[in-house]
């Protein structure tokens, strides 16, 4: 249960203001068809995070425990610093309409946008920490949906209400805390 809760919370927090959340806003504004956009986000996230979690589980299996602890702890600290940096998305990054349709465009755009993104890297680290592939994938996917579905449904109004600087600081604090706990040999 801890792996699921931590995975959900970490990704939901770190996704707020992230480029994929901005992408969700752009897609919603452009296509005004929330259901295929939400389903596209779900499919892309499941595929991307399942692959990331599988990689994390592999890392956990092959890297010695001491080295893994230090690597994860320092990685969480680096994620804390990264969380403080705002993401941006140019209008030129909005995918053009195509034969793929709204669902296909969303799947492709979200899958590619998540490559190397902090939520994908967090999924790798969480899977390496907890060694629970399905639980981490389910948690990180839920976190992604919790952050992006409201962006699709509510749109830009929600982004004006949320103080993103404080969300980024809170996210950085969570990653820093996880890093300290891992380095201290605590928390899973």
PDB file of C-alpha atoms in Angstrom:
ATOM      1  CA  UNK A   1       0.000   0.000   0.000  1.00  0.00           C
ATOM      2  CA  UNK A   2       2.912   2.364   0.752  1.00  0.00           C
ATOM      3  CA  UNK A   3       4.352   1.898  -2.745  1.00  0.00           C
ATOM      4  CA  UNK A   4       0.989   2.737  -4.330  1.00  0.00           C
ATOM      5  CA  UNK A   5       0.342   5.782  -2.134  1.00  0.00           C
ATOM      6  CA  UNK A   6       3.845   7.211  -2.500  1.00  0.00           C
ATOM      7  CA  UNK A   7       3.860   6.580  -6.265  1.00  0.00           C
ATOM      8  CA  UNK A   8       0.475   8.277  -6.678  1.00  0.00           C
ATOM      9  CA  UNK A   9       1.368  11.268  -4.532  1.00  0.00           C
ATOM     10  CA  UNK A  10       4.824  11.864  -5.952  1.00  0.00           C
ATOM     11  CA  UNK A  11       3.639  11.820  -9.564  1.00  0.00           C
ATOM     12  CA  UNK A  12       0.437  13.798  -8.921  1.00  0.00           C
ATOM     13  CA  UNK A  13       2.426  16.543  -7.201  1.00  0.00           C
ATOM     14  CA  UNK A  14       5.292  16.606  -9.663  1.00  0.00           C
ATOM     15  CA  UNK A  15       2.931  16.650 -12.638  1.00  0.00           C
ATOM     16  CA  UNK A  16       1.310  19.953 -11.648  1.00  0.00           C
ATOM     17  CA  UNK A  17       2.724  22.587 -13.967  1.00  0.00           C
ATOM     18  CA  UNK A  18       4.707  19.956 -15.887  1.00  0.00           C
ATOM     19  CA  UNK A  19       4.960  20.076 -19.672  1.00  0.00           C
ATOM     20  CA  UNK A  20       2.551  17.151 -20.043  1.00  0.00           C
ATOM     21  CA  UNK A  21      -0.054  18.985 -17.982  1.00  0.00           C
ATOM     22  CA  UNK A  22       0.471  22.002 -20.230  1.00  0.00           C
ATOM     23  CA  UNK A  23       0.096  19.642 -23.193  1.00  0.00           C
ATOM     24  CA  UNK A  24      -3.228  18.424 -21.739  1.00  0.00           C
ATOM     25  CA  UNK A  25      -4.381  22.044 -21.533  1.00  0.00           C
ATOM     26  CA  UNK A  26      -3.329  22.695 -25.138  1.00  0.00           C
ATOM     27  CA  UNK A  27      -5.040  19.571 -26.439  1.00  0.00           C
ATOM     28  CA  UNK A  28      -8.227  20.383 -24.516  1.00  0.00           C
ATOM     29  CA  UNK A  29      -8.237  23.945 -25.810  1.00  0.00           C
ATOM     30  CA  UNK A  30      -7.518  22.879 -29.356  1.00  0.00           C
ATOM     31  CA  UNK A  31      -9.775  19.845 -29.790  1.00  0.00           C
ATOM     32  CA  UNK A  32     -12.464  20.379 -27.116  1.00  0.00           C
ATOM     33  CA  UNK A  33     -13.078  16.625 -26.890  1.00  0.00           C
ATOM     34  CA  UNK A  34     -12.214  15.590 -23.328  1.00  0.00           C
ATOM     35  CA  UNK A  35     -13.016  11.852 -23.484  1.00  0.00           C
ATOM     36  CA  UNK A  36     -10.545  10.856 -26.237  1.00  0.00           C
ATOM     37  CA  UNK A  37      -7.927  13.137 -24.662  1.00  0.00           C
ATOM     38  CA  UNK A  38      -8.345  11.554 -21.205  1.00  0.00           C
ATOM     39  CA  UNK A  39      -8.293   8.036 -22.672  1.00  0.00           C
ATOM     40  CA  UNK A  40      -5.208   8.911 -24.725  1.00  0.00           C
ATOM     41  CA  UNK A  41      -3.437  10.188 -21.612  1.00  0.00           C
ATOM     42  CA  UNK A  42      -4.326   6.948 -19.789  1.00  0.00           C
ATOM     43  CA  UNK A  43      -3.046   4.664 -22.569  1.00  0.00           C
ATOM     44  CA  UNK A  44       0.165   6.663 -23.090  1.00  0.00           C
ATOM     45  CA  UNK A  45       0.865   6.820 -19.355  1.00  0.00           C
ATOM     46  CA  UNK A  46       0.254   3.097 -18.817  1.00  0.00           C
ATOM     47  CA  UNK A  47       2.630   2.211 -21.650  1.00  0.00           C
ATOM     48  CA  UNK A  48       5.316   4.711 -20.665  1.00  0.00           C
ATOM     49  CA  UNK A  49       5.211   4.077 -16.923  1.00  0.00           C
ATOM     50  CA  UNK A  50       5.010   0.287 -17.285  1.00  0.00           C
ATOM     51  CA  UNK A  51       8.227   0.404 -19.321  1.00  0.00           C
ATOM     52  CA  UNK A  52       9.821   2.773 -16.781  1.00  0.00           C
ATOM     53  CA  UNK A  53       8.767   0.570 -13.863  1.00  0.00           C
ATOM     54  CA  UNK A  54      10.113  -2.531 -15.625  1.00  0.00           C
ATOM     55  CA  UNK A  55      13.437  -0.762 -16.062  1.00  0.00           C
ATOM     56  CA  UNK A  56      13.385   0.258 -12.371  1.00  0.00           C
ATOM     57  CA  UNK A  57      12.674  -3.321 -11.318  1.00  0.00           C
ATOM     58  CA  UNK A  58      15.579  -4.505 -13.468  1.00  0.00           C
ATOM     59  CA  UNK A  59      17.869  -1.907 -11.865  1.00  0.00           C
ATOM     60  CA  UNK A  60      16.751  -3.085  -8.417  1.00  0.00           C
ATOM     61  CA  UNK A  61      17.576  -6.672  -9.362  1.00  0.00           C
ATOM     62  CA  UNK A  62      21.069  -6.030 -10.744  1.00  0.00           C
ATOM     63  CA  UNK A  63      22.467  -3.154  -8.697  1.00  0.00           C
ATOM     64  CA  UNK A  64      23.877  -4.055  -5.257  1.00  0.00           C
ATOM     65  CA  UNK A  65      21.756  -2.827  -2.342  1.00  0.00           C
ATOM     66  CA  UNK A  66      24.273  -0.298  -0.985  1.00  0.00           C
ATOM     67  CA  UNK A  67      24.903   1.271  -4.382  1.00  0.00           C
ATOM     68  CA  UNK A  68      21.179   1.265  -5.119  1.00  0.00           C
ATOM     69  CA  UNK A  69      20.418   3.076  -1.847  1.00  0.00           C
ATOM     70  CA  UNK A  70      22.975   5.816  -2.578  1.00  0.00           C
ATOM     71  CA  UNK A  71      21.924   6.078  -6.220  1.00  0.00           C
ATOM     72  CA  UNK A  72      18.245   6.340  -5.338  1.00  0.00           C
ATOM     73  CA  UNK A  73      18.818   8.759  -2.485  1.00  0.00           C
ATOM     74  CA  UNK A  74      20.908  11.092  -4.606  1.00  0.00           C
ATOM     75  CA  UNK A  75      18.465  10.722  -7.520  1.00  0.00           C
ATOM     76  CA  UNK A  76      15.562  11.772  -5.298  1.00  0.00           C
ATOM     77  CA  UNK A  77      17.613  14.798  -4.204  1.00  0.00           C
ATOM     78  CA  UNK A  78      18.277  15.675  -7.853  1.00  0.00           C
ATOM     79  CA  UNK A  79      14.551  15.298  -8.553  1.00  0.00           C
ATOM     80  CA  UNK A  80      13.886  17.763  -5.721  1.00  0.00           C
ATOM     81  CA  UNK A  81      16.051  20.350  -7.460  1.00  0.00           C
ATOM     82  CA  UNK A  82      14.487  19.576 -10.843  1.00  0.00           C
ATOM     83  CA  UNK A  83      10.981  20.000  -9.394  1.00  0.00           C
ATOM     84  CA  UNK A  84      11.792  23.633  -8.630  1.00  0.00           C
ATOM     85  CA  UNK A  85      12.405  24.401 -12.320  1.00  0.00           C
ATOM     86  CA  UNK A  86       9.214  25.402 -14.155  1.00  0.00           C
ATOM     87  CA  UNK A  87       8.346  23.535 -17.340  1.00  0.00           C
ATOM     88  CA  UNK A  88       7.289  25.317 -20.498  1.00  0.00           C
ATOM     89  CA  UNK A  89       5.697  24.140 -23.686  1.00  0.00           C
ATOM     90  CA  UNK A  90       5.830  26.126 -26.904  1.00  0.00           C
ATOM     91  CA  UNK A  91       2.745  26.404 -29.068  1.00  0.00           C
ATOM     92  CA  UNK A  92       4.871  24.827 -31.785  1.00  0.00           C
ATOM     93  CA  UNK A  93       4.931  21.613 -29.766  1.00  0.00           C
ATOM     94  CA  UNK A  94       1.171  21.136 -30.124  1.00  0.00           C
ATOM     95  CA  UNK A  95       0.727  18.233 -32.508  1.00  0.00           C
ATOM     96  CA  UNK A  96      -1.052  19.080 -35.755  1.00  0.00           C
ATOM     97  CA  UNK A  97      -4.385  17.454 -36.573  1.00  0.00           C
ATOM     98  CA  UNK A  98      -3.873  14.251 -38.507  1.00  0.00           C
ATOM     99  CA  UNK A  99      -5.420  10.977 -39.522  1.00  0.00           C
ATOM    100  CA  UNK A 100      -4.630   9.680 -36.004  1.00  0.00           C
ATOM    101  CA  UNK A 101      -7.595  11.556 -34.566  1.00  0.00           C
ATOM    102  CA  UNK A 102      -7.726  13.192 -31.139  1.00  0.00           C
ATOM    103  CA  UNK A 103      -7.106   9.903 -29.276  1.00  0.00           C
ATOM    104  CA  UNK A 104      -4.120   8.915 -31.433  1.00  0.00           C
ATOM    105  CA  UNK A 105      -2.584  12.378 -31.302  1.00  0.00           C
ATOM    106  CA  UNK A 106      -2.944  12.402 -27.512  1.00  0.00           C
ATOM    107  CA  UNK A 107      -1.391   8.938 -27.092  1.00  0.00           C
ATOM    108  CA  UNK A 108       1.559   9.789 -29.317  1.00  0.00           C
ATOM    109  CA  UNK A 109       2.106  13.272 -27.907  1.00  0.00           C
ATOM    110  CA  UNK A 110       1.887  12.158 -24.266  1.00  0.00           C
ATOM    111  CA  UNK A 111       4.060   9.085 -24.736  1.00  0.00           C
ATOM    112  CA  UNK A 112       6.786  11.152 -26.378  1.00  0.00           C
ATOM    113  CA  UNK A 113       6.447  14.048 -23.913  1.00  0.00           C
ATOM    114  CA  UNK A 114       6.937  11.643 -20.998  1.00  0.00           C
ATOM    115  CA  UNK A 115      10.221  10.279 -22.385  1.00  0.00           C
ATOM    116  CA  UNK A 116      12.903  11.437 -19.973  1.00  0.00           C
ATOM    117  CA  UNK A 117      10.390  13.541 -18.043  1.00  0.00           C
ATOM    118  CA  UNK A 118      10.636  13.793 -14.264  1.00  0.00           C
ATOM    119  CA  UNK A 119       7.532  11.619 -13.760  1.00  0.00           C
ATOM    120  CA  UNK A 120       9.033   8.870 -15.921  1.00  0.00           C
ATOM    121  CA  UNK A 121      12.318   9.069 -14.030  1.00  0.00           C
ATOM    122  CA  UNK A 122      10.411   9.082 -10.737  1.00  0.00           C
ATOM    123  CA  UNK A 123       8.631   5.900 -11.889  1.00  0.00           C
ATOM    124  CA  UNK A 124      11.987   4.229 -12.566  1.00  0.00           C
ATOM    125  CA  UNK A 125      13.259   5.246  -9.117  1.00  0.00           C
ATOM    126  CA  UNK A 126      10.072   4.202  -7.306  1.00  0.00           C
ATOM    127  CA  UNK A 127      10.083   0.804  -9.020  1.00  0.00           C
ATOM    128  CA  UNK A 128      13.739   0.344  -8.062  1.00  0.00           C
ATOM    129  CA  UNK A 129      12.963   1.321  -4.473  1.00  0.00           C
ATOM    130  CA  UNK A 130       9.833  -0.770  -3.967  1.00  0.00           C
ATOM    131  CA  UNK A 131      10.383  -3.612  -6.480  1.00  0.00           C
ATOM    132  CA  UNK A 132       6.618  -3.708  -7.073  1.00  0.00           C
ATOM    133  CA  UNK A 133       6.151  -3.244 -10.822  1.00  0.00           C
ATOM    134  CA  UNK A 134       2.343  -3.356 -10.988  1.00  0.00           C
ATOM    135  CA  UNK A 135       1.776  -1.323  -7.827  1.00  0.00           C
ATOM    136  CA  UNK A 136       4.188   1.437  -8.836  1.00  0.00           C
ATOM    137  CA  UNK A 137       2.802   1.578 -12.400  1.00  0.00           C
ATOM    138  CA  UNK A 138      -0.767   1.760 -11.076  1.00  0.00           C
ATOM    139  CA  UNK A 139       0.182   4.455  -8.580  1.00  0.00           C
ATOM    140  CA  UNK A 140       2.146   6.617 -10.994  1.00  0.00           C
ATOM    141  CA  UNK A 141      -0.584   6.265 -13.613  1.00  0.00           C
ATOM    142  CA  UNK A 142      -3.233   7.297 -11.087  1.00  0.00           C
ATOM    143  CA  UNK A 143      -1.072  10.266 -10.075  1.00  0.00           C
ATOM    144  CA  UNK A 144      -0.748  11.294 -13.708  1.00  0.00           C
ATOM    145  CA  UNK A 145      -4.505  11.038 -14.208  1.00  0.00           C
ATOM    146  CA  UNK A 146      -5.235  12.984 -11.004  1.00  0.00           C
ATOM    147  CA  UNK A 147      -3.118  15.860 -12.292  1.00  0.00           C
ATOM    148  CA  UNK A 148      -4.097  15.792 -15.966  1.00  0.00           C
ATOM    149  CA  UNK A 149      -7.814  14.966 -16.044  1.00  0.00           C
ATOM    150  CA  UNK A 150      -8.732  18.190 -14.211  1.00  0.00           C
ATOM    151  CA  UNK A 151      -6.467  20.068 -16.641  1.00  0.00           C
ATOM    152  CA  UNK A 152      -8.453  18.606 -19.522  1.00  0.00           C
ATOM    153  CA  UNK A 153     -11.853  19.164 -17.897  1.00  0.00           C
ATOM    154  CA  UNK A 154     -11.320  22.538 -16.276  1.00  0.00           C
ATOM    155  CA  UNK A 155      -8.731  23.944 -18.609  1.00  0.00           C
ATOM    156  CA  UNK A 156      -6.714  27.054 -18.108  1.00  0.00           C
ATOM    157  CA  UNK A 157      -8.917  28.405 -15.280  1.00  0.00           C
ATOM    158  CA  UNK A 158      -7.449  25.831 -12.886  1.00  0.00           C
ATOM    159  CA  UNK A 159      -3.898  26.865 -13.734  1.00  0.00           C
ATOM    160  CA  UNK A 160      -4.684  30.479 -12.780  1.00  0.00           C
ATOM    161  CA  UNK A 161      -5.992  29.402  -9.341  1.00  0.00           C
ATOM    162  CA  UNK A 162      -3.111  27.095  -8.334  1.00  0.00           C
ATOM    163  CA  UNK A 163       0.030  28.802  -7.021  1.00  0.00           C
ATOM    164  CA  UNK A 164       2.486  26.764  -9.078  1.00  0.00           C
ATOM    165  CA  UNK A 165       5.541  28.080  -7.266  1.00  0.00           C
ATOM    166  CA  UNK A 166       4.223  26.573  -4.016  1.00  0.00           C
ATOM    167  CA  UNK A 167       3.271  23.315  -5.732  1.00  0.00           C
ATOM    168  CA  UNK A 168       6.823  23.060  -7.126  1.00  0.00           C
ATOM    169  CA  UNK A 169       8.275  23.788  -3.685  1.00  0.00           C
ATOM    170  CA  UNK A 170       6.036  21.146  -2.088  1.00  0.00           C
ATOM    171  CA  UNK A 171       7.030  18.626  -4.740  1.00  0.00           C
ATOM    172  CA  UNK A 172      10.708  19.437  -4.184  1.00  0.00           C
ATOM    173  CA  UNK A 173      10.179  18.896  -0.449  1.00  0.00           C
ATOM    174  CA  UNK A 174       8.600  15.482  -1.033  1.00  0.00           C
ATOM    175  CA  UNK A 175      11.484  14.376  -3.275  1.00  0.00           C
ATOM    176  CA  UNK A 176      14.054  15.713  -0.785  1.00  0.00           C
ATOM    177  CA  UNK A 177      12.324  13.869   2.075  1.00  0.00           C
ATOM    178  CA  UNK A 178      12.295  10.643   0.057  1.00  0.00           C
ATOM    179  CA  UNK A 179      16.000  11.134  -0.705  1.00  0.00           C
ATOM    180  CA  UNK A 180      16.838  11.625   2.976  1.00  0.00           C
ATOM    181  CA  UNK A 181      14.770   8.579   3.991  1.00  0.00           C
ATOM    182  CA  UNK A 182      16.393   6.377   1.362  1.00  0.00           C
ATOM    183  CA  UNK A 183      19.895   7.560   2.277  1.00  0.00           C
ATOM    184  CA  UNK A 184      19.118   6.924   5.958  1.00  0.00           C
ATOM    185  CA  UNK A 185      17.981   3.396   5.094  1.00  0.00           C
ATOM    186  CA  UNK A 186      14.374   4.088   6.019  1.00  0.00           C
ATOM    187  CA  UNK A 187      11.077   4.087   4.119  1.00  0.00           C
ATOM    188  CA  UNK A 188      10.798   0.709   2.408  1.00  0.00           C
TER     189      UNK A 188
END
